[in-house]
CSV table of C-alpha atoms in Angstrom, one decimal:
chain,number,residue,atom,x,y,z
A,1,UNK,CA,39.6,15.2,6.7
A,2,UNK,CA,38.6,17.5,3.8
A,3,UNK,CA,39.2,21.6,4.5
A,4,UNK,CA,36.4,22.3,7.3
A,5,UNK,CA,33.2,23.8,5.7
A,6,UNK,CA,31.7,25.9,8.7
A,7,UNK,CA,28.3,27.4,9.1
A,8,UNK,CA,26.6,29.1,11.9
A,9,UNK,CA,23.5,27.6,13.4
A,10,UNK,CA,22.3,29.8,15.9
A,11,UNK,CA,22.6,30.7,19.5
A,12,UNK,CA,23.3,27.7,22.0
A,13,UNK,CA,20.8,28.5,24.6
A,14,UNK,CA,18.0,28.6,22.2
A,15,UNK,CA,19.3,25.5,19.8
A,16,UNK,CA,18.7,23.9,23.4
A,17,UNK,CA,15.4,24.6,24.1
A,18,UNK,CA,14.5,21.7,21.6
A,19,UNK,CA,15.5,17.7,21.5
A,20,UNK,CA,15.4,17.4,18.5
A,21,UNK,CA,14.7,19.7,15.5
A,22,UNK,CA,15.7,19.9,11.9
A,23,UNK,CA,17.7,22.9,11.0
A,24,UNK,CA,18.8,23.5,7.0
A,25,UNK,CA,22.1,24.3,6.1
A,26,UNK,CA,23.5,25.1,2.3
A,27,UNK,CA,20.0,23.2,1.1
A,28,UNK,CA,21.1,20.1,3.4
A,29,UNK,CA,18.4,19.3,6.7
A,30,UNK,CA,20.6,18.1,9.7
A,31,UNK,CA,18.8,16.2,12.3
A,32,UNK,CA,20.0,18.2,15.2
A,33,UNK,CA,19.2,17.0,19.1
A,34,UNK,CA,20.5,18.1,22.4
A,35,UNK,CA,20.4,15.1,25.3
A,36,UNK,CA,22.3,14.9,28.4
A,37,UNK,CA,24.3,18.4,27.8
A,38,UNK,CA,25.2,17.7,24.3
A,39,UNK,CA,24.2,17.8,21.0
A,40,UNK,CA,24.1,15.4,18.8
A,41,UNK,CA,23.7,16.2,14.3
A,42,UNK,CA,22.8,13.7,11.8
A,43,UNK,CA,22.2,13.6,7.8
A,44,UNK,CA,18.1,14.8,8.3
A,45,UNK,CA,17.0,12.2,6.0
A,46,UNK,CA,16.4,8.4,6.5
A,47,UNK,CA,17.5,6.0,4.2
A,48,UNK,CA,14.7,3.8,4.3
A,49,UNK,CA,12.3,6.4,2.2
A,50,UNK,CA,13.5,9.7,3.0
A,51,UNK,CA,11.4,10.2,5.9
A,52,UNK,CA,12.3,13.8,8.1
A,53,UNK,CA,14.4,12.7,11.2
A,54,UNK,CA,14.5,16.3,12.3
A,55,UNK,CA,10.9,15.6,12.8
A,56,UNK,CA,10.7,12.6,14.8
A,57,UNK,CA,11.3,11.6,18.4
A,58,UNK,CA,14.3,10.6,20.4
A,59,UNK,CA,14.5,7.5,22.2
A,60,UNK,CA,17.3,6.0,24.4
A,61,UNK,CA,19.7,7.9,22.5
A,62,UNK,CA,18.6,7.8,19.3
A,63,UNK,CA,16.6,9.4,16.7
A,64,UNK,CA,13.1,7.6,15.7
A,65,UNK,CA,12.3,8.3,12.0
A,66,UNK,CA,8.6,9.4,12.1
A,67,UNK,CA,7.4,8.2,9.0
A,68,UNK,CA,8.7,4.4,9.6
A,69,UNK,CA,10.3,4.0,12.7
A,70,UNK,CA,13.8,3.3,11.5
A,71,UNK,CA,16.1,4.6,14.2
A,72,UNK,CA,19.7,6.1,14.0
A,73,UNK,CA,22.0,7.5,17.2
A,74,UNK,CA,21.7,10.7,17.1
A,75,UNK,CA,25.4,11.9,17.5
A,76,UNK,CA,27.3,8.8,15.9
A,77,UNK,CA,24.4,8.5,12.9
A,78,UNK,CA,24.7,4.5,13.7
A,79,UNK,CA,21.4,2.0,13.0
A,80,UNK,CA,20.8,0.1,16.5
A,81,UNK,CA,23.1,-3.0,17.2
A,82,UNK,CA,22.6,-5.7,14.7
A,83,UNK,CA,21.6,-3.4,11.7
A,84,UNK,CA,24.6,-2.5,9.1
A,85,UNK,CA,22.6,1.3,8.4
A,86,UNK,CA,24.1,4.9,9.3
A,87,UNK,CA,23.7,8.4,8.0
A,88,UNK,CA,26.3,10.8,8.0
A,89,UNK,CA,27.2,12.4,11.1
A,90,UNK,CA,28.8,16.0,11.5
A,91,UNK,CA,31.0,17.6,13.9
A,92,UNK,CA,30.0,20.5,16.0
A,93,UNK,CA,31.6,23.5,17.6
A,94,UNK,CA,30.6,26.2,20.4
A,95,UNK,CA,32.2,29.5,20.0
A,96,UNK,CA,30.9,32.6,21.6
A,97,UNK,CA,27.8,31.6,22.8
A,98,UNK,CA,27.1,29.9,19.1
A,99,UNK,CA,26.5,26.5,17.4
A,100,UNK,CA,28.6,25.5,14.2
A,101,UNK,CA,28.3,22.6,11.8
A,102,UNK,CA,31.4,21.2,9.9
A,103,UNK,CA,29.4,20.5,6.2
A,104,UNK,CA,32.9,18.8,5.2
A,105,UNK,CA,33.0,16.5,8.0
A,106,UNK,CA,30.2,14.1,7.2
A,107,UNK,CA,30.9,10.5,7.4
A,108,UNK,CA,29.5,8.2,4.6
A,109,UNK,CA,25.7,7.1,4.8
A,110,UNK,CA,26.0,2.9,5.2
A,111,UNK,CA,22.6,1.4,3.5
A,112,UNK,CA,20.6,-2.0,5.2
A,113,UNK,CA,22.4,-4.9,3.7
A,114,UNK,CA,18.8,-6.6,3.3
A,115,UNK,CA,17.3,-8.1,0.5
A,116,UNK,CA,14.4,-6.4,-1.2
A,117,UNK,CA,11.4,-7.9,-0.4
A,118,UNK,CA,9.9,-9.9,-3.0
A,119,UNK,CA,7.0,-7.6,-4.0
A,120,UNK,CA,9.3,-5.3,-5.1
A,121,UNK,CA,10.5,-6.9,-8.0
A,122,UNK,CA,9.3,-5.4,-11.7
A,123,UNK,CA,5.7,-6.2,-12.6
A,124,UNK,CA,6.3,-8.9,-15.6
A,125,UNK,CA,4.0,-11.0,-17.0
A,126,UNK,CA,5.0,-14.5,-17.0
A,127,UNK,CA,4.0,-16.4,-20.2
A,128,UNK,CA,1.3,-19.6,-19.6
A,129,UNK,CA,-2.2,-19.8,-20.1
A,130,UNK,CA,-4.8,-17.1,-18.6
A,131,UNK,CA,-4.7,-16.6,-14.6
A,132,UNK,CA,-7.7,-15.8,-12.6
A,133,UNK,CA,-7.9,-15.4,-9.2
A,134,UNK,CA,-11.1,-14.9,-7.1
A,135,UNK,CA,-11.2,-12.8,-3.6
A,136,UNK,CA,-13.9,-13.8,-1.5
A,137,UNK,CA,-14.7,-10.7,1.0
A,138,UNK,CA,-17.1,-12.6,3.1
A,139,UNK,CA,-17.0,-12.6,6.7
A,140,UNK,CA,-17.3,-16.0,8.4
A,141,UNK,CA,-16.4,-18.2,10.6
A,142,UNK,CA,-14.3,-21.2,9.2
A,143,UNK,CA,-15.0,-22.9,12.6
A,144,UNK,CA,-18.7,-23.1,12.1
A,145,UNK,CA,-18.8,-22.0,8.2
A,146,UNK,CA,-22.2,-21.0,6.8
A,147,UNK,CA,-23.8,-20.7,3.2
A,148,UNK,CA,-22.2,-17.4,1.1
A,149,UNK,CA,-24.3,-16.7,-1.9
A,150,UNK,CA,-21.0,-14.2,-2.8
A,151,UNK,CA,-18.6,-16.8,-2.4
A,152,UNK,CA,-20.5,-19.6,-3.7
A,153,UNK,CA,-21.2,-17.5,-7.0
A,154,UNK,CA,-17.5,-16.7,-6.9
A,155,UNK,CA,-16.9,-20.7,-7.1
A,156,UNK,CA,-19.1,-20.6,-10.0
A,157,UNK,CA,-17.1,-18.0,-12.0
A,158,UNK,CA,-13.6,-19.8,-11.2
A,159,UNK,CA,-15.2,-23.0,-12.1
A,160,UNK,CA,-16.0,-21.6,-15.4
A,161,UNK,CA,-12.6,-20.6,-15.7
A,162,UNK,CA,-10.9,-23.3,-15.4
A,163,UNK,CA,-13.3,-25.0,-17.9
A,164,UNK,CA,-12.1,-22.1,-20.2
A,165,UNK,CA,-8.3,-23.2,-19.6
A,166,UNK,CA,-7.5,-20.6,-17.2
A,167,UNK,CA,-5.4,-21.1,-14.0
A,168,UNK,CA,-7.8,-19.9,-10.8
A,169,UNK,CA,-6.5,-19.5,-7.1
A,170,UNK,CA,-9.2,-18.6,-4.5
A,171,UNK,CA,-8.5,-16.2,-1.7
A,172,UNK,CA,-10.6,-15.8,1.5
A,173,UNK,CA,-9.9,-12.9,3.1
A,174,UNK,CA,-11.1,-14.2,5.7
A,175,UNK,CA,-8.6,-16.8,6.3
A,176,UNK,CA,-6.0,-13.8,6.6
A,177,UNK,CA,-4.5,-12.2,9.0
A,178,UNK,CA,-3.6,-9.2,7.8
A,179,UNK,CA,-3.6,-5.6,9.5
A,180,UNK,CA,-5.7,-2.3,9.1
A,181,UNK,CA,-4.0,0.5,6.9
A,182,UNK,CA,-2.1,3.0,9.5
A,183,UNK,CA,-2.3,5.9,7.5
A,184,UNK,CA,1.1,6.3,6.4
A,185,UNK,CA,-0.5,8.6,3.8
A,186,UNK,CA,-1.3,10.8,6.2
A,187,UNK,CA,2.2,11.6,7.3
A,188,UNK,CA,3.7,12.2,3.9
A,189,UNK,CA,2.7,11.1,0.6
A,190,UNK,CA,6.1,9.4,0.2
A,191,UNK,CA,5.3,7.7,3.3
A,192,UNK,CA,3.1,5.4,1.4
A,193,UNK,CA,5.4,3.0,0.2
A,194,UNK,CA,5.4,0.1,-2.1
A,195,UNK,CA,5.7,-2.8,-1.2
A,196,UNK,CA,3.0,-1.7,1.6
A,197,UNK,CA,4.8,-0.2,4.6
A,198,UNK,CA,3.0,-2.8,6.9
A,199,UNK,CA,3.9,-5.3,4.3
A,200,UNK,CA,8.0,-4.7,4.8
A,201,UNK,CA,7.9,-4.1,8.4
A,202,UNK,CA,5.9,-7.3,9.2
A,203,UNK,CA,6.3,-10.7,8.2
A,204,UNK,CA,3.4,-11.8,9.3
A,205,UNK,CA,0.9,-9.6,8.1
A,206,UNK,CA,-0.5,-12.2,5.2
A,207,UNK,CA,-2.0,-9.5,2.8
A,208,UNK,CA,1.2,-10.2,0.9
A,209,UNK,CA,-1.2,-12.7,-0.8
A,210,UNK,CA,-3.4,-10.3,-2.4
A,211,UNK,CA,-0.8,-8.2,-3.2
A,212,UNK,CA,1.3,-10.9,-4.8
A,213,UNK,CA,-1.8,-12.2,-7.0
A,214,UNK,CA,-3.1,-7.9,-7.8
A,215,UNK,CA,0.5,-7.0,-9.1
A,216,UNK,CA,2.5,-10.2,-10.3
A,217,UNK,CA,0.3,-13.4,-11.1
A,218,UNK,CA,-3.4,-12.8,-12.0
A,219,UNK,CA,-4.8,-11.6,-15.2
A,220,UNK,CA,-8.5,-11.2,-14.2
A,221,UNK,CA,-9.6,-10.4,-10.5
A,222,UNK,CA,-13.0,-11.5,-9.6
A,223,UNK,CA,-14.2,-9.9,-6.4
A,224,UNK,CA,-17.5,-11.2,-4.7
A,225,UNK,CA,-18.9,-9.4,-1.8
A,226,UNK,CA,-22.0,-9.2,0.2
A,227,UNK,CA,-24.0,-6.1,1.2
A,228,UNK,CA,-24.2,-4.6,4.0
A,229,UNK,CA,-26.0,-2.1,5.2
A,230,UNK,CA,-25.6,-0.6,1.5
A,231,UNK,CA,-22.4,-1.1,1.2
A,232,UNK,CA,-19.2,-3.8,0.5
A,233,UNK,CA,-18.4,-5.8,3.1
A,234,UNK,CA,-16.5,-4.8,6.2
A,235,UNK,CA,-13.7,-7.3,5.2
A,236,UNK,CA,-13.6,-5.4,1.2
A,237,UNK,CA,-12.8,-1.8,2.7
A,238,UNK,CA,-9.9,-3.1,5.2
A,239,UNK,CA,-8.3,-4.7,2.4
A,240,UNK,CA,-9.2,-2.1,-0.4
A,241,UNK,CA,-7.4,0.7,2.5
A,242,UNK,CA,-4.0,-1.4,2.3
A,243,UNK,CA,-4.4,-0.7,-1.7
A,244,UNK,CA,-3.5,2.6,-1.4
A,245,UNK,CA,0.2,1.6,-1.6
A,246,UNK,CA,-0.6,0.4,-5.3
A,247,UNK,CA,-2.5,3.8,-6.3
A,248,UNK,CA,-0.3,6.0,-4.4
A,249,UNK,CA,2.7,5.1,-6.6
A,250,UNK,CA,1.1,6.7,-9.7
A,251,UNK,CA,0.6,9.7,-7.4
A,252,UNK,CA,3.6,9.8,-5.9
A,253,UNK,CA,6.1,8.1,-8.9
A,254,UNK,CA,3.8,7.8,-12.0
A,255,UNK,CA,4.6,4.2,-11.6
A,256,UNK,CA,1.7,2.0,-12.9
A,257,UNK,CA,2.1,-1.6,-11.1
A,258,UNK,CA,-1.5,-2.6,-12.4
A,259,UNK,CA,-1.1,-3.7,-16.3
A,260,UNK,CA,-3.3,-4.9,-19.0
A,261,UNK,CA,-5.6,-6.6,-16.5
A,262,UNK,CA,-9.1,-7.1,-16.0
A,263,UNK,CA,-11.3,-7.0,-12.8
A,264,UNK,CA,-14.7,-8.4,-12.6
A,265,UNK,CA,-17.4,-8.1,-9.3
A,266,UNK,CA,-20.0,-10.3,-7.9
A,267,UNK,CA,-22.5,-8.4,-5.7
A,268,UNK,CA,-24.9,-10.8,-3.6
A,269,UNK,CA,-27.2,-9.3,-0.7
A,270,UNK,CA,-31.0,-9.2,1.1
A,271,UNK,CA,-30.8,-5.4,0.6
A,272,UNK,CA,-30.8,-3.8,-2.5
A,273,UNK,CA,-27.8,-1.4,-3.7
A,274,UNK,CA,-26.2,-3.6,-6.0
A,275,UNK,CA,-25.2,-0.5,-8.4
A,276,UNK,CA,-23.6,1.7,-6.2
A,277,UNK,CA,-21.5,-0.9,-4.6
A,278,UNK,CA,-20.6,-2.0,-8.1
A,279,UNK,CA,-20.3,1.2,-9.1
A,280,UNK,CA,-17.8,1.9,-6.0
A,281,UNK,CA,-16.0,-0.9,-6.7
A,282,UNK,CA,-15.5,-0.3,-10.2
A,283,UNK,CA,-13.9,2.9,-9.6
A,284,UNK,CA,-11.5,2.0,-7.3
A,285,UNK,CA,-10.3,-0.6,-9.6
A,286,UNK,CA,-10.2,1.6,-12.4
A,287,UNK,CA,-7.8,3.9,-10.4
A,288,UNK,CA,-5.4,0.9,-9.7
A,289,UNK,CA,-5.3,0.5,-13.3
A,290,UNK,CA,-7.6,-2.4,-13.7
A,291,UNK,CA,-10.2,-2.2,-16.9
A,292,UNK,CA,-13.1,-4.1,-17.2
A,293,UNK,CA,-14.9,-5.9,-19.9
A,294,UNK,CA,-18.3,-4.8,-21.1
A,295,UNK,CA,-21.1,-5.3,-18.1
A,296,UNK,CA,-17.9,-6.3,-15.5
A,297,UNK,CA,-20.1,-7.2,-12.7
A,298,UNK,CA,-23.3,-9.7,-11.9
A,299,UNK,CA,-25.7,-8.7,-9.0
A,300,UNK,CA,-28.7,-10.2,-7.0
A,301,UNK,CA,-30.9,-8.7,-4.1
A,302,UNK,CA,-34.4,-9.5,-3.4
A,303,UNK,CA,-35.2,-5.7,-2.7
A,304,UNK,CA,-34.7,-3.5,0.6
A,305,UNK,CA,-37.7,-5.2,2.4
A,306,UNK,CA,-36.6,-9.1,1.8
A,307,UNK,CA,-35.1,-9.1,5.3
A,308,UNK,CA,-36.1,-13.6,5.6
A,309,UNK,CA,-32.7,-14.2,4.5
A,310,UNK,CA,-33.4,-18.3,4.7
A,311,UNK,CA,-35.5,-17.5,1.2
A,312,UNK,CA,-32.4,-15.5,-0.4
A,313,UNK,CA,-30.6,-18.2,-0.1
A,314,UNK,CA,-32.2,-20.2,-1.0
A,315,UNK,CA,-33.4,-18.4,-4.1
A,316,UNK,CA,-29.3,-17.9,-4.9
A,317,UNK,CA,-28.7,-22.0,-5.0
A,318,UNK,CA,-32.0,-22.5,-6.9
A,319,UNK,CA,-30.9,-19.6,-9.5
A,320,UNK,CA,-29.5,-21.3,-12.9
A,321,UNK,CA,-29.7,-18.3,-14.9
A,322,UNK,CA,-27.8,-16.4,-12.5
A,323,UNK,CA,-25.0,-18.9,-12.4
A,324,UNK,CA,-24.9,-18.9,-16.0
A,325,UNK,CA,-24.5,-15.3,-16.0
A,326,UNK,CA,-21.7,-15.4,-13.4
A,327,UNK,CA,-20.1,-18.0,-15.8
A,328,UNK,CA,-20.6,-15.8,-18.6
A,329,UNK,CA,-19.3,-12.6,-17.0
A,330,UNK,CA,-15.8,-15.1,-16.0
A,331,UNK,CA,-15.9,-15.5,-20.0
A,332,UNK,CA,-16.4,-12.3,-20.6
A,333,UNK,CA,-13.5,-11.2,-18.7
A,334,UNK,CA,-11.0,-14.0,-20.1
A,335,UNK,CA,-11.8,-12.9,-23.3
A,336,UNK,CA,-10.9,-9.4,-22.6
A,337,UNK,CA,-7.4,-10.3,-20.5
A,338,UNK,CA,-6.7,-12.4,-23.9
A,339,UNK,CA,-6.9,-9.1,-25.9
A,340,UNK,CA,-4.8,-7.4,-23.3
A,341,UNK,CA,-1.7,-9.9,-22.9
A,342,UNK,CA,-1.9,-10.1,-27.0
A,343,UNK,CA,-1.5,-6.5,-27.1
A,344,UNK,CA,1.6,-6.2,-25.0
A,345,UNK,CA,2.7,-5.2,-21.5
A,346,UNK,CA,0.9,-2.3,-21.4
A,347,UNK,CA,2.4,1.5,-20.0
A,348,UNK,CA,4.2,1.7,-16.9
A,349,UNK,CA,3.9,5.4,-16.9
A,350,UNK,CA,0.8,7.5,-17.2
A,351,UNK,CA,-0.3,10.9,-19.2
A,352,UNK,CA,1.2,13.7,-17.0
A,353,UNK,CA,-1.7,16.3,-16.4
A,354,UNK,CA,-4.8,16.5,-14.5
A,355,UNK,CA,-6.0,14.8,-11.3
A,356,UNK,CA,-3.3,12.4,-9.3
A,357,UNK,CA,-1.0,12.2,-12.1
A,358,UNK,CA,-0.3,15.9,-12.4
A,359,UNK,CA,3.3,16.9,-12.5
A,360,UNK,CA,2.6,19.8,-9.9
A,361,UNK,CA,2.1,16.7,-7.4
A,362,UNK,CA,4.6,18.0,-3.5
A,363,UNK,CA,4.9,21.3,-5.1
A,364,UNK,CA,3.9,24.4,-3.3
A,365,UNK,CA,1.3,26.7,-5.0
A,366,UNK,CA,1.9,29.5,-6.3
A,367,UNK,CA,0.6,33.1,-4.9
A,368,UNK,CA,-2.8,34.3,-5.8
């Protein structure tokens, strides 16, 4: 063992008063408990994403990472039986009423021996013609399935294409089962991980299909969506939520995951609003790192009082020059992804300065 390296944490009786707590020492935060008359000190950071395990929870003996629920013993620094994981554990010492940490004694941190998951890989185009795939935000029934002027238009602007040499792929969100966002965000901003922190902790949350066909496969991104009540679809905002994890990495990283691609929106409803959930939509997109091409979306509504929905319908299917402008804006956005792949991979990095890219981002403000 290297020449011990002491320090003083504080009194017994009140290190004591506390399970668990996180106490710094020469810059370093320990993970310190106390359980069953003894205490217990651990490396204070998780090696899953950093996450504080001074401020998480004990359970059964060991320390449960708050941010991701990754769990270490709290005296031996050991992942539960069956993982390969540790952080460094320290020895202790009581003398005259006091607490002391050995700095020198730490053990080695072991890391998961697992594989990355998949999403993780580097965003990189691969070459082949255009790709285009279509989310359809619709909520339905597939056991007694129903007309969708959204998704039906959608099929018209994949259609269109394919006719246009592009490889489409159709996603129904609906079809999906995929979990809300838990608000990892709202623990730590590095709590936000990418690949989605859902996404790695459960196989069989199927949003991975969205995210696979967002980051790695698709050129263009057509969303359709109804209205309702003035807005995007229910469906839309639980799956836009779970985007965070791609935006968030420009916050947190300046890591740009979205790359010279284009996104184009198909807005169908009785109720009129058709701009501002375009608009909406647009922006969000834009702060993914999608661009559009010029007029990126098509709209219908029949006006706030057209309530006899049987009639929009039916005015949607009997529409040929909307369909011909939902083939045109699928043009329209081919033609821009071409100009985009032609002009390279585009920046992985963005322009430190000014709103979620600035280079002040987890620092603490100054006075005044």
């Amino acid at each position: 063992m290297a020449n011990p390296d002491w320090h003083r944490l504080g009194p017994v009786e009140t290190l004591k008063q506390r399970s668990l707590q996180t106490v710094t020492v020469a810059g370093r935060p320990i993970a310190l408990s106390y359980e069953e008359g003894r205490f217990g000190a651990i490396l204070g950071r998780c090696l899953h994403a950093g996450g504080p395990l001074g401020d998480g929870t004990l359970r059964n003996g060991y320390v449960v990472c708050p941010w991701h629920g990754w769990t270490y013993q709290r005296e031996t620094g050991e992942g539960e039986p069956g993982s390969t994981d540790a952080v460094p554990r320290y020895l202790l010492k009581q003398e005259g009423g006091e607490l002391f940490i050995d700095l020198a004694s730490g053990t080695h941190p072991r890391a998961a021996s697992h594989e990355p998951h998949p999403l993780a890989r580097r965003p990189e185009r691969a070459p082949g013609a255009l790709r285009v795939v279509g989310i359809s935000t619709t909520v339905m029934d597939r056991q007694a399935p129903r007309y969708s002027t959204s998704e039906d238009l959608l099929g018209v602007a994949l259609e269109a294409a394919a006719g246009d040499g592009a490889e489409t792929k159709l996603i129904r969100l609906d079809s999906l089962r995929f979990r809300a966002c838990e608000g990892y965000y709202s623990k730590s901003a590095n709590a936000c991980t990418w690949p989605c922190s859902i996404t790695q902790m459960d196989d069989k949350d199927e949003l991975t299909a969205v995210y696979e066909a967002l980051v790695h496969w698709a050129d263009v991104v057509l969303i359709a969506t109804p209205i309702r009540w003035g807005n995007a679809s229910s469906l839309y905002f639980k799956m836009i939520e779970r985007m965070n994890c791609i935006q968030n990495q420009i916050t947190t990283h300046n890591r740009v995951l979205i790359r010279n691609k284009v996104a184009g929106f198909i807005v169908t409803g009785g109720q009129d609003n058709v701009q501002a959930v375009a608009g909406e939509m647009m922006m969000f997109f834009g702060e993914l790192g999608f661009t559009f091409a010029q007029f990126p979306f098509v709209g219908h509504s029949r006006g706030w009082s057209a309530e006899d929905m049987e009639n929009n319908v039916a005015a949607v299917k009997a529409d040929q020059e909307l369909r011909e402008g939902t083939r045109a804006l699928a043009r329209r956005c081919l033609e821009r992804a071409r100009d985009l792949v032609a002009a390279g991979e585009g920046a992985a990095r963005t322009e430190r300065g000014g709103r979620k890219a600035n280079a002040g981002f987890g620092k603490s403000p100054g006075p005044g």
